PDB file of C-alpha atoms in Angstrom:
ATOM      1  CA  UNK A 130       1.902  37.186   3.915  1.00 38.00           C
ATOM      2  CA  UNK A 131      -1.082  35.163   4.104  1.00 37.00           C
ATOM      3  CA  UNK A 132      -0.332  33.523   0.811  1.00 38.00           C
ATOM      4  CA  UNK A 133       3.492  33.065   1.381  1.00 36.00           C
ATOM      5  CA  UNK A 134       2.356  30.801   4.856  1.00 33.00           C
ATOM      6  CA  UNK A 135      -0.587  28.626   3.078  1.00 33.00           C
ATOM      7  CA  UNK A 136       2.077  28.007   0.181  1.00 36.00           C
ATOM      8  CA  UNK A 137       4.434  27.028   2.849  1.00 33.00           C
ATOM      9  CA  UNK A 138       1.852  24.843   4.446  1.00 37.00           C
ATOM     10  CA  UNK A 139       1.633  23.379   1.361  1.00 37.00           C
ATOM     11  CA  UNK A 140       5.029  22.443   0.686  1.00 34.00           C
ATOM     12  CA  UNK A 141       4.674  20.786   4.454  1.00 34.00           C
ATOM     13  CA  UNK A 142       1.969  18.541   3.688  1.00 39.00           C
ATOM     14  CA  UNK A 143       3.722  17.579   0.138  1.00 41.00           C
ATOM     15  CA  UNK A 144       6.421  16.412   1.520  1.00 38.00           C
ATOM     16  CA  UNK A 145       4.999  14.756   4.748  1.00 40.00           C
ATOM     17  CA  UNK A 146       2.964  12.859   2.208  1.00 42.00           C
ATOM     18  CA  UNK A 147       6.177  12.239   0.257  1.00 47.00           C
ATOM     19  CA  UNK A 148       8.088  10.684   3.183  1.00 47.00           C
ATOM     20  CA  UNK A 149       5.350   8.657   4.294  1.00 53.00           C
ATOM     21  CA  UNK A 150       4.344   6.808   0.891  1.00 62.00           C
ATOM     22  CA  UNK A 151       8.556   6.538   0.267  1.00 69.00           C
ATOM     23  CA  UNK A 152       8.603   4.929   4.108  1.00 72.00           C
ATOM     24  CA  UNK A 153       6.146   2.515   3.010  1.00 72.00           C
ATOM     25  CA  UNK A 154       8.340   1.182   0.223  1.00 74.00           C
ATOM     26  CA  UNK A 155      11.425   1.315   1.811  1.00 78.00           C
ATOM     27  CA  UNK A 156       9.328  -1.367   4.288  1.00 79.00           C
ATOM     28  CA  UNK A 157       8.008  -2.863   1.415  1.00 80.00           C
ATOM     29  CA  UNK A 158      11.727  -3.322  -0.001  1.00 83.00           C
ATOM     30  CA  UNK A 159      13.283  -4.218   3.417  1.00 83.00           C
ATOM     31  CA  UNK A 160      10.837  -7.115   3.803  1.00 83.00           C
ATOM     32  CA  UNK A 161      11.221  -7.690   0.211  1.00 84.00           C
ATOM     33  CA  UNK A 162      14.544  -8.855   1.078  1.00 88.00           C
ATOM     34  CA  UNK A 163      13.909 -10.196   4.159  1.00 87.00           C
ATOM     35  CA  UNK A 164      11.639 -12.879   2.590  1.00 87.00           C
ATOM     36  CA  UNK A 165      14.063 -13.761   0.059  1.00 90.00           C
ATOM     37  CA  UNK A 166      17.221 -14.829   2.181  1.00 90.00           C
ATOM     38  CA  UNK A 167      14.468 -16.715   4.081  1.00 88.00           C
ATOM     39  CA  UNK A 168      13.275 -18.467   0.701  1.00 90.00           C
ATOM     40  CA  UNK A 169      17.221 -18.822  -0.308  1.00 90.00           C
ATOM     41  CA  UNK A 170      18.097 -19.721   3.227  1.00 89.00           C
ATOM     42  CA  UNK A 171      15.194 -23.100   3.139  1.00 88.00           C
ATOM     43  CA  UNK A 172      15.852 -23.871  -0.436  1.00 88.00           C
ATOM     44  CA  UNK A 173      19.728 -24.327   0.335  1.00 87.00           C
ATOM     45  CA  UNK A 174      18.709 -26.891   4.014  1.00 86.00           C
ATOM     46  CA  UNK A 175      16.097 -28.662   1.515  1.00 85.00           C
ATOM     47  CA  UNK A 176      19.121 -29.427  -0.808  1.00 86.00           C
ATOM     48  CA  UNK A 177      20.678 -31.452   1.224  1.00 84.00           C
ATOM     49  CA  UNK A 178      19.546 -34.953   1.939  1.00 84.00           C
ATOM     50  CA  UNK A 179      16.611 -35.160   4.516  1.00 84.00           C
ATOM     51  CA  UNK A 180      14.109 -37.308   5.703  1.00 89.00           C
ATOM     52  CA  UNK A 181      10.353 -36.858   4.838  1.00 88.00           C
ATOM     53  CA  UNK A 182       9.861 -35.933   8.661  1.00 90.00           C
ATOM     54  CA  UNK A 183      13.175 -33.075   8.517  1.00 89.00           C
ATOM     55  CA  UNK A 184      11.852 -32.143   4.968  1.00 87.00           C
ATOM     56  CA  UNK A 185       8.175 -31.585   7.465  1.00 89.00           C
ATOM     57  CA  UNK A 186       9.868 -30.166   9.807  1.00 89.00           C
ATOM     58  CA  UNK A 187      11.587 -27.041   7.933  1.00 89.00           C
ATOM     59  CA  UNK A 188       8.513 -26.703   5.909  1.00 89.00           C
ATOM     60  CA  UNK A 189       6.873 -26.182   8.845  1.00 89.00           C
ATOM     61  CA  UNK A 190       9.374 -23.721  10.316  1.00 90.00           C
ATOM     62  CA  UNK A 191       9.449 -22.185   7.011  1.00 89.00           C
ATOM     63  CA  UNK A 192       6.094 -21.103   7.104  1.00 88.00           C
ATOM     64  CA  UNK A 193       6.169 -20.097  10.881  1.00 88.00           C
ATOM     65  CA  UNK A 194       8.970 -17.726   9.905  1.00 89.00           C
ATOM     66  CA  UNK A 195       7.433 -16.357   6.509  1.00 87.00           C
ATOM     67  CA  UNK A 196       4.003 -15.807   8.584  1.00 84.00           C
ATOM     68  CA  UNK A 197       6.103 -13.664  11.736  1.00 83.00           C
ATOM     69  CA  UNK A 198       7.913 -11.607   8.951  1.00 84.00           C
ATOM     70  CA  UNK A 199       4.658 -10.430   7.389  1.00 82.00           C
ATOM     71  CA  UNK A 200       3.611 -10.108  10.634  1.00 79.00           C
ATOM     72  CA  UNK A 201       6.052  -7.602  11.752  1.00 80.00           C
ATOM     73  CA  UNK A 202       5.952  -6.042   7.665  1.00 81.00           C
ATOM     74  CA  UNK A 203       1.926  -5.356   8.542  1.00 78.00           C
ATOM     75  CA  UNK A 204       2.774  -4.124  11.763  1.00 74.00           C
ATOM     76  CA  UNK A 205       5.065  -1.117  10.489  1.00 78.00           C
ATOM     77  CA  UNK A 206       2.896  -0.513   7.480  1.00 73.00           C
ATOM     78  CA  UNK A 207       0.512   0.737  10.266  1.00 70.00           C
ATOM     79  CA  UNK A 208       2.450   2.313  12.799  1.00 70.00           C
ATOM     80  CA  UNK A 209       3.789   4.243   9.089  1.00 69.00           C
ATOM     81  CA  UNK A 210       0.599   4.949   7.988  1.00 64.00           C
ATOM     82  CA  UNK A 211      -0.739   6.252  11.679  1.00 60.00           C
ATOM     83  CA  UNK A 212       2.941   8.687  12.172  1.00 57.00           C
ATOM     84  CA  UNK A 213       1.282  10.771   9.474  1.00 47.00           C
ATOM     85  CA  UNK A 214      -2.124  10.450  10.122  1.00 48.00           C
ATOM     86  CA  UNK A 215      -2.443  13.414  11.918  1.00 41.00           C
ATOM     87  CA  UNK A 216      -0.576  15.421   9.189  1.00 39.00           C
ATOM     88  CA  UNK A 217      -2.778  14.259   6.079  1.00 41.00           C
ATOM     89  CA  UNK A 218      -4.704  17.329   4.360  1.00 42.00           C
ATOM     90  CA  UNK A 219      -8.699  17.162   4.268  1.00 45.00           C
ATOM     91  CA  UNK A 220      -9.870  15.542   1.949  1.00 45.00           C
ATOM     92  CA  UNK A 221     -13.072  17.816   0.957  1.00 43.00           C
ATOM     93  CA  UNK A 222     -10.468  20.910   0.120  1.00 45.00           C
ATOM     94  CA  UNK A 223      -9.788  18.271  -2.914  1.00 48.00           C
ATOM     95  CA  UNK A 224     -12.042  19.083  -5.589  1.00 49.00           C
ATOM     96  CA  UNK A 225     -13.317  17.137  -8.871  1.00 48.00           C
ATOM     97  CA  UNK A 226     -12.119  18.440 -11.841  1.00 50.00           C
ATOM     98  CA  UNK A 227     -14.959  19.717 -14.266  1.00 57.00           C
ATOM     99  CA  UNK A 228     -14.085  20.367 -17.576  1.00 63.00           C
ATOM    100  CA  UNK A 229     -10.576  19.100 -17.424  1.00 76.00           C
ATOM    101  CA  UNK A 230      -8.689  15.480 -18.048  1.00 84.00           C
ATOM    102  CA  UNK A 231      -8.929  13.254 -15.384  1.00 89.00           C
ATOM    103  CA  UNK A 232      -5.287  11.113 -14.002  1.00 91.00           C
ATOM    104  CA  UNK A 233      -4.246   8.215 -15.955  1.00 91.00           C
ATOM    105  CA  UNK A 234      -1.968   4.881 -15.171  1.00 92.00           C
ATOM    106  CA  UNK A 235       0.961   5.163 -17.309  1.00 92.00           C
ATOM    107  CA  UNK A 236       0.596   1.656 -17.854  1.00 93.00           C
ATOM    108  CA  UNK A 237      -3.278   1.129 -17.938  1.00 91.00           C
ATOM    109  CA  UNK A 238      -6.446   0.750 -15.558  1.00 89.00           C
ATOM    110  CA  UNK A 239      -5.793  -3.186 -16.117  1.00 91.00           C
ATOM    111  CA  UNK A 240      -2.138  -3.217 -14.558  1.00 92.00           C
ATOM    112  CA  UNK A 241      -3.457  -0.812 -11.968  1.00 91.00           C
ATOM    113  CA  UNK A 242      -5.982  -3.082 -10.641  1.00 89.00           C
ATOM    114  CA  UNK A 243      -3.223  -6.279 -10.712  1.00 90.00           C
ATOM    115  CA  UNK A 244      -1.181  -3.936  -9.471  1.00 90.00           C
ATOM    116  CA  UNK A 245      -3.647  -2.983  -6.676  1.00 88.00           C
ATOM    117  CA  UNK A 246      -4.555  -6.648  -5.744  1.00 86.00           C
ATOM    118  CA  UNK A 247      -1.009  -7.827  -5.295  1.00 88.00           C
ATOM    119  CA  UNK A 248      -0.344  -4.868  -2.956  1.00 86.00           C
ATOM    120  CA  UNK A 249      -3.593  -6.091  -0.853  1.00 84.00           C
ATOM    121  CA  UNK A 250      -3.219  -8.722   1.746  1.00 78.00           C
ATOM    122  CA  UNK A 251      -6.666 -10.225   1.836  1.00 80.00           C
ATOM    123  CA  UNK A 252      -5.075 -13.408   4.121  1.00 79.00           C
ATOM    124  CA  UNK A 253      -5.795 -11.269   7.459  1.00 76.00           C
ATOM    125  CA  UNK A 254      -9.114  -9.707   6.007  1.00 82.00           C
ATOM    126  CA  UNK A 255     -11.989 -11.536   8.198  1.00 81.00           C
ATOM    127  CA  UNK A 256     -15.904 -10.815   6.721  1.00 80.00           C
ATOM    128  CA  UNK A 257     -19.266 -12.662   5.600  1.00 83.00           C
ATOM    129  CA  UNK A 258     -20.593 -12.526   2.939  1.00 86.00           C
ATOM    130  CA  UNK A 259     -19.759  -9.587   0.738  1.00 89.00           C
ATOM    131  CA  UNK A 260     -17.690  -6.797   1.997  1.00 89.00           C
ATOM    132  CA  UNK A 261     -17.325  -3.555  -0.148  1.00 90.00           C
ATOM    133  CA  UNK A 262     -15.084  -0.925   0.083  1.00 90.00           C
ATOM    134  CA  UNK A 263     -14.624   2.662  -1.994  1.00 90.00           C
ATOM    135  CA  UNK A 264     -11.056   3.487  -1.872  1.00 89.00           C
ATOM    136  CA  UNK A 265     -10.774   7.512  -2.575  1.00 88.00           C
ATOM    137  CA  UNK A 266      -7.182   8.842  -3.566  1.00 88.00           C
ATOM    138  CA  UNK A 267      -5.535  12.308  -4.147  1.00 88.00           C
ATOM    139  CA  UNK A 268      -3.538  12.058  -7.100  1.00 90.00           C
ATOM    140  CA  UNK A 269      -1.262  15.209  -7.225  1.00 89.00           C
ATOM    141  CA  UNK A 270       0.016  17.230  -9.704  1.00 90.00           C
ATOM    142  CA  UNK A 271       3.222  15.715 -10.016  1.00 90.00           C
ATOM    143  CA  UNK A 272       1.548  12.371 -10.599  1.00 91.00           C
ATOM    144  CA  UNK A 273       2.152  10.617  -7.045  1.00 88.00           C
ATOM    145  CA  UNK A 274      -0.161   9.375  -4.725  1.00 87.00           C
ATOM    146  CA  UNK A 275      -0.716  11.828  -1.209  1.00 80.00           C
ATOM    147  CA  UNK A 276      -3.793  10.652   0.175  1.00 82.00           C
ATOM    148  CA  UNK A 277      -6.217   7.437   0.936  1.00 86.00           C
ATOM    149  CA  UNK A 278      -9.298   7.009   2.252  1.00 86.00           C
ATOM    150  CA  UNK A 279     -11.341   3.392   2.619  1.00 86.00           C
ATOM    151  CA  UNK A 280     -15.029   3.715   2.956  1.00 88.00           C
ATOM    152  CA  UNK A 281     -16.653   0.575   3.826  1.00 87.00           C
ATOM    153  CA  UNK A 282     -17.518  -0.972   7.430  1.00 87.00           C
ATOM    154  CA  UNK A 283     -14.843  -3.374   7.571  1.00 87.00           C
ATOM    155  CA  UNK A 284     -12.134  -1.421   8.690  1.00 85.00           C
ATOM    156  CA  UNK A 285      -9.449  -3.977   8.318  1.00 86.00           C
ATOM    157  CA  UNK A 286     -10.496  -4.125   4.479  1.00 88.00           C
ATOM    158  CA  UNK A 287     -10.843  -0.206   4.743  1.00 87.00           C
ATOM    159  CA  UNK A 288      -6.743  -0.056   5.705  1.00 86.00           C
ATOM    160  CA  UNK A 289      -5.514  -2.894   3.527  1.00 87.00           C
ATOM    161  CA  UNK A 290      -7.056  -0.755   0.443  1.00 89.00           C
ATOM    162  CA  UNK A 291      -5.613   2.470   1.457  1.00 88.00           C
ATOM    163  CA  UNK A 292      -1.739   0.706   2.164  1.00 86.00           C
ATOM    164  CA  UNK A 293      -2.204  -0.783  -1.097  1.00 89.00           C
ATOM    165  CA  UNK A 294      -2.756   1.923  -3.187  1.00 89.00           C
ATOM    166  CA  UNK A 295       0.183   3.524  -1.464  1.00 86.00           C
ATOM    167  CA  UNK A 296       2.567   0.746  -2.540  1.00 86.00           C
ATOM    168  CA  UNK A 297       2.062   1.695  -6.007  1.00 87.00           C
ATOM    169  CA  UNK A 298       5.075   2.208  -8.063  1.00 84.00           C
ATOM    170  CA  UNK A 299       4.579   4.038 -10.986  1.00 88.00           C
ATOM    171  CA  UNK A 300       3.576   8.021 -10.721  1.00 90.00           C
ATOM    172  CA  UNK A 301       0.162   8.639 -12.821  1.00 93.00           C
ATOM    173  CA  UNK A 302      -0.378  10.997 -15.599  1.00 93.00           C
ATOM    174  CA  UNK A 303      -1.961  13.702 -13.700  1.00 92.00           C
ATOM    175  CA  UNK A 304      -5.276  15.304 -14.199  1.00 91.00           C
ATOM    176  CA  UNK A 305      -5.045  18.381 -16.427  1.00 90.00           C
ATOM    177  CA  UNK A 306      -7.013  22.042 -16.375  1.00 88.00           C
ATOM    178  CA  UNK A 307      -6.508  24.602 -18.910  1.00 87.00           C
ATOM    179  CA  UNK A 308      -3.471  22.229 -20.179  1.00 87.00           C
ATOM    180  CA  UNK A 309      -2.014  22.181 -16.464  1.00 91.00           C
ATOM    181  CA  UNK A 310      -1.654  19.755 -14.256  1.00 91.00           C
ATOM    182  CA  UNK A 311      -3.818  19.503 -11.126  1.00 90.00           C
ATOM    183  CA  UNK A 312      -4.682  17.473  -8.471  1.00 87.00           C
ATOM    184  CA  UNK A 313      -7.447  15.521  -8.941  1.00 88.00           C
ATOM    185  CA  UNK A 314      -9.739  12.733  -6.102  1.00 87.00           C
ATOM    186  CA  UNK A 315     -10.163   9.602  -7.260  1.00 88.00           C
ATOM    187  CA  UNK A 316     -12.131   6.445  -6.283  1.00 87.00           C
ATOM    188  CA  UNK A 317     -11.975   2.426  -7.072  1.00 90.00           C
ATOM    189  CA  UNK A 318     -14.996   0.510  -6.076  1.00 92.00           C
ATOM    190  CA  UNK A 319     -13.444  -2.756  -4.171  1.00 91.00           C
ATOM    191  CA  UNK A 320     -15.157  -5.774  -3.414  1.00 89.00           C
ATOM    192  CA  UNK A 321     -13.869  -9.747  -1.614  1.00 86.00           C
ATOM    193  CA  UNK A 322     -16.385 -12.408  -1.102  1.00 86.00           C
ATOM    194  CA  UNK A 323     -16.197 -14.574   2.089  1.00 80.00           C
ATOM    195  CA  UNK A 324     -18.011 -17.734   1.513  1.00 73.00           C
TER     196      UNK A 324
END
């Protein structure tokens, strides 16, 4: 009985974990969108003949629009990220693999990383100095991405690094044990400079 409700539990948190990194996509593609019939809906207005002060003028506007859409887009990435907050396993039960494979990128640690900084919007990130963060991950058996966790003391940094490992696309090789998959804990050392 005992095992029958922890497996349940399990297949809980799997999928709570599931809906919340698929909620951040469908975000990411609704803005996505958003941001292009903006683009589309400027380029067409600069087509037509304007004056250097109108051609000012929607630039402006432009931007004032682009900068309220991310807005809102960073907005619901957090209110998605905090609706399952209170669901996410602990991340100690998540234990390194010794004597086993560890996860791979299906495309490589150097697509990861670009992959990783395009996700990370460094524009509202305010520091001196250096700022570091370790971002920690739970890469599970199937390959997807359950869990983040950004150590560092900026905080803002700290939840930029954990939304943009969750807006990774591609599912990793996952770590193996005895030729079976497992889930493995990863971490990426991250760093910005603030001059």
């Amino acid at each position: 009985m005992k095992n029958c409700f922890l497996s349940f539990c399990f297949l809980i948190s799997c999928f709570c974990f599931s809906q919340q990194t698929e909620n951040l996509r469908l975000i990411k593609e609704k803005y996505g969108i958003q941001l292009q019939n903006l683009e589309n809906h400027y380029k067409i207005q600069l087509l037509e003949k304007k004056t250097k002060r109108q051609i000012k003028k929607i630039n402006i506007q432009k931007s004032e629009d682009i900068r309220d859409l991310e807005f809102n887009r960073e907005c619901e990435y957090l209110k998605a990220i905090k609706l399952t907050e209170s669901d996410i396993l602990n991340m100690k039960s998540v234990k390194s693999q010794n004597g086993g494979t560890k996860p791979i990128h299906p495309k490589g640690d150097a697509f990861f990383k670009e992959e990783l900084s395009k996700n990370m919007n460094i524009q509202n990130i305010q520091g001196k100095g250096q700022v570091t963060c370790k971002l920690i991950f739970i890469v599970e058996k199937d390959g997807s991405i359950i869990k983040a966790v950004g150590i560092g003391d900026n905080e803002k940094f700290n939840r930029y690094a954990e939304l943009a490992i969750l807006l990774t696309q591609d599912r990793w090789e996952p770590a193996k044990k005895d030729g079976l998959p497992v889930r493995a804990i990863m971490s990426v050392p991250l760093m910005l400079n603030f001059d």
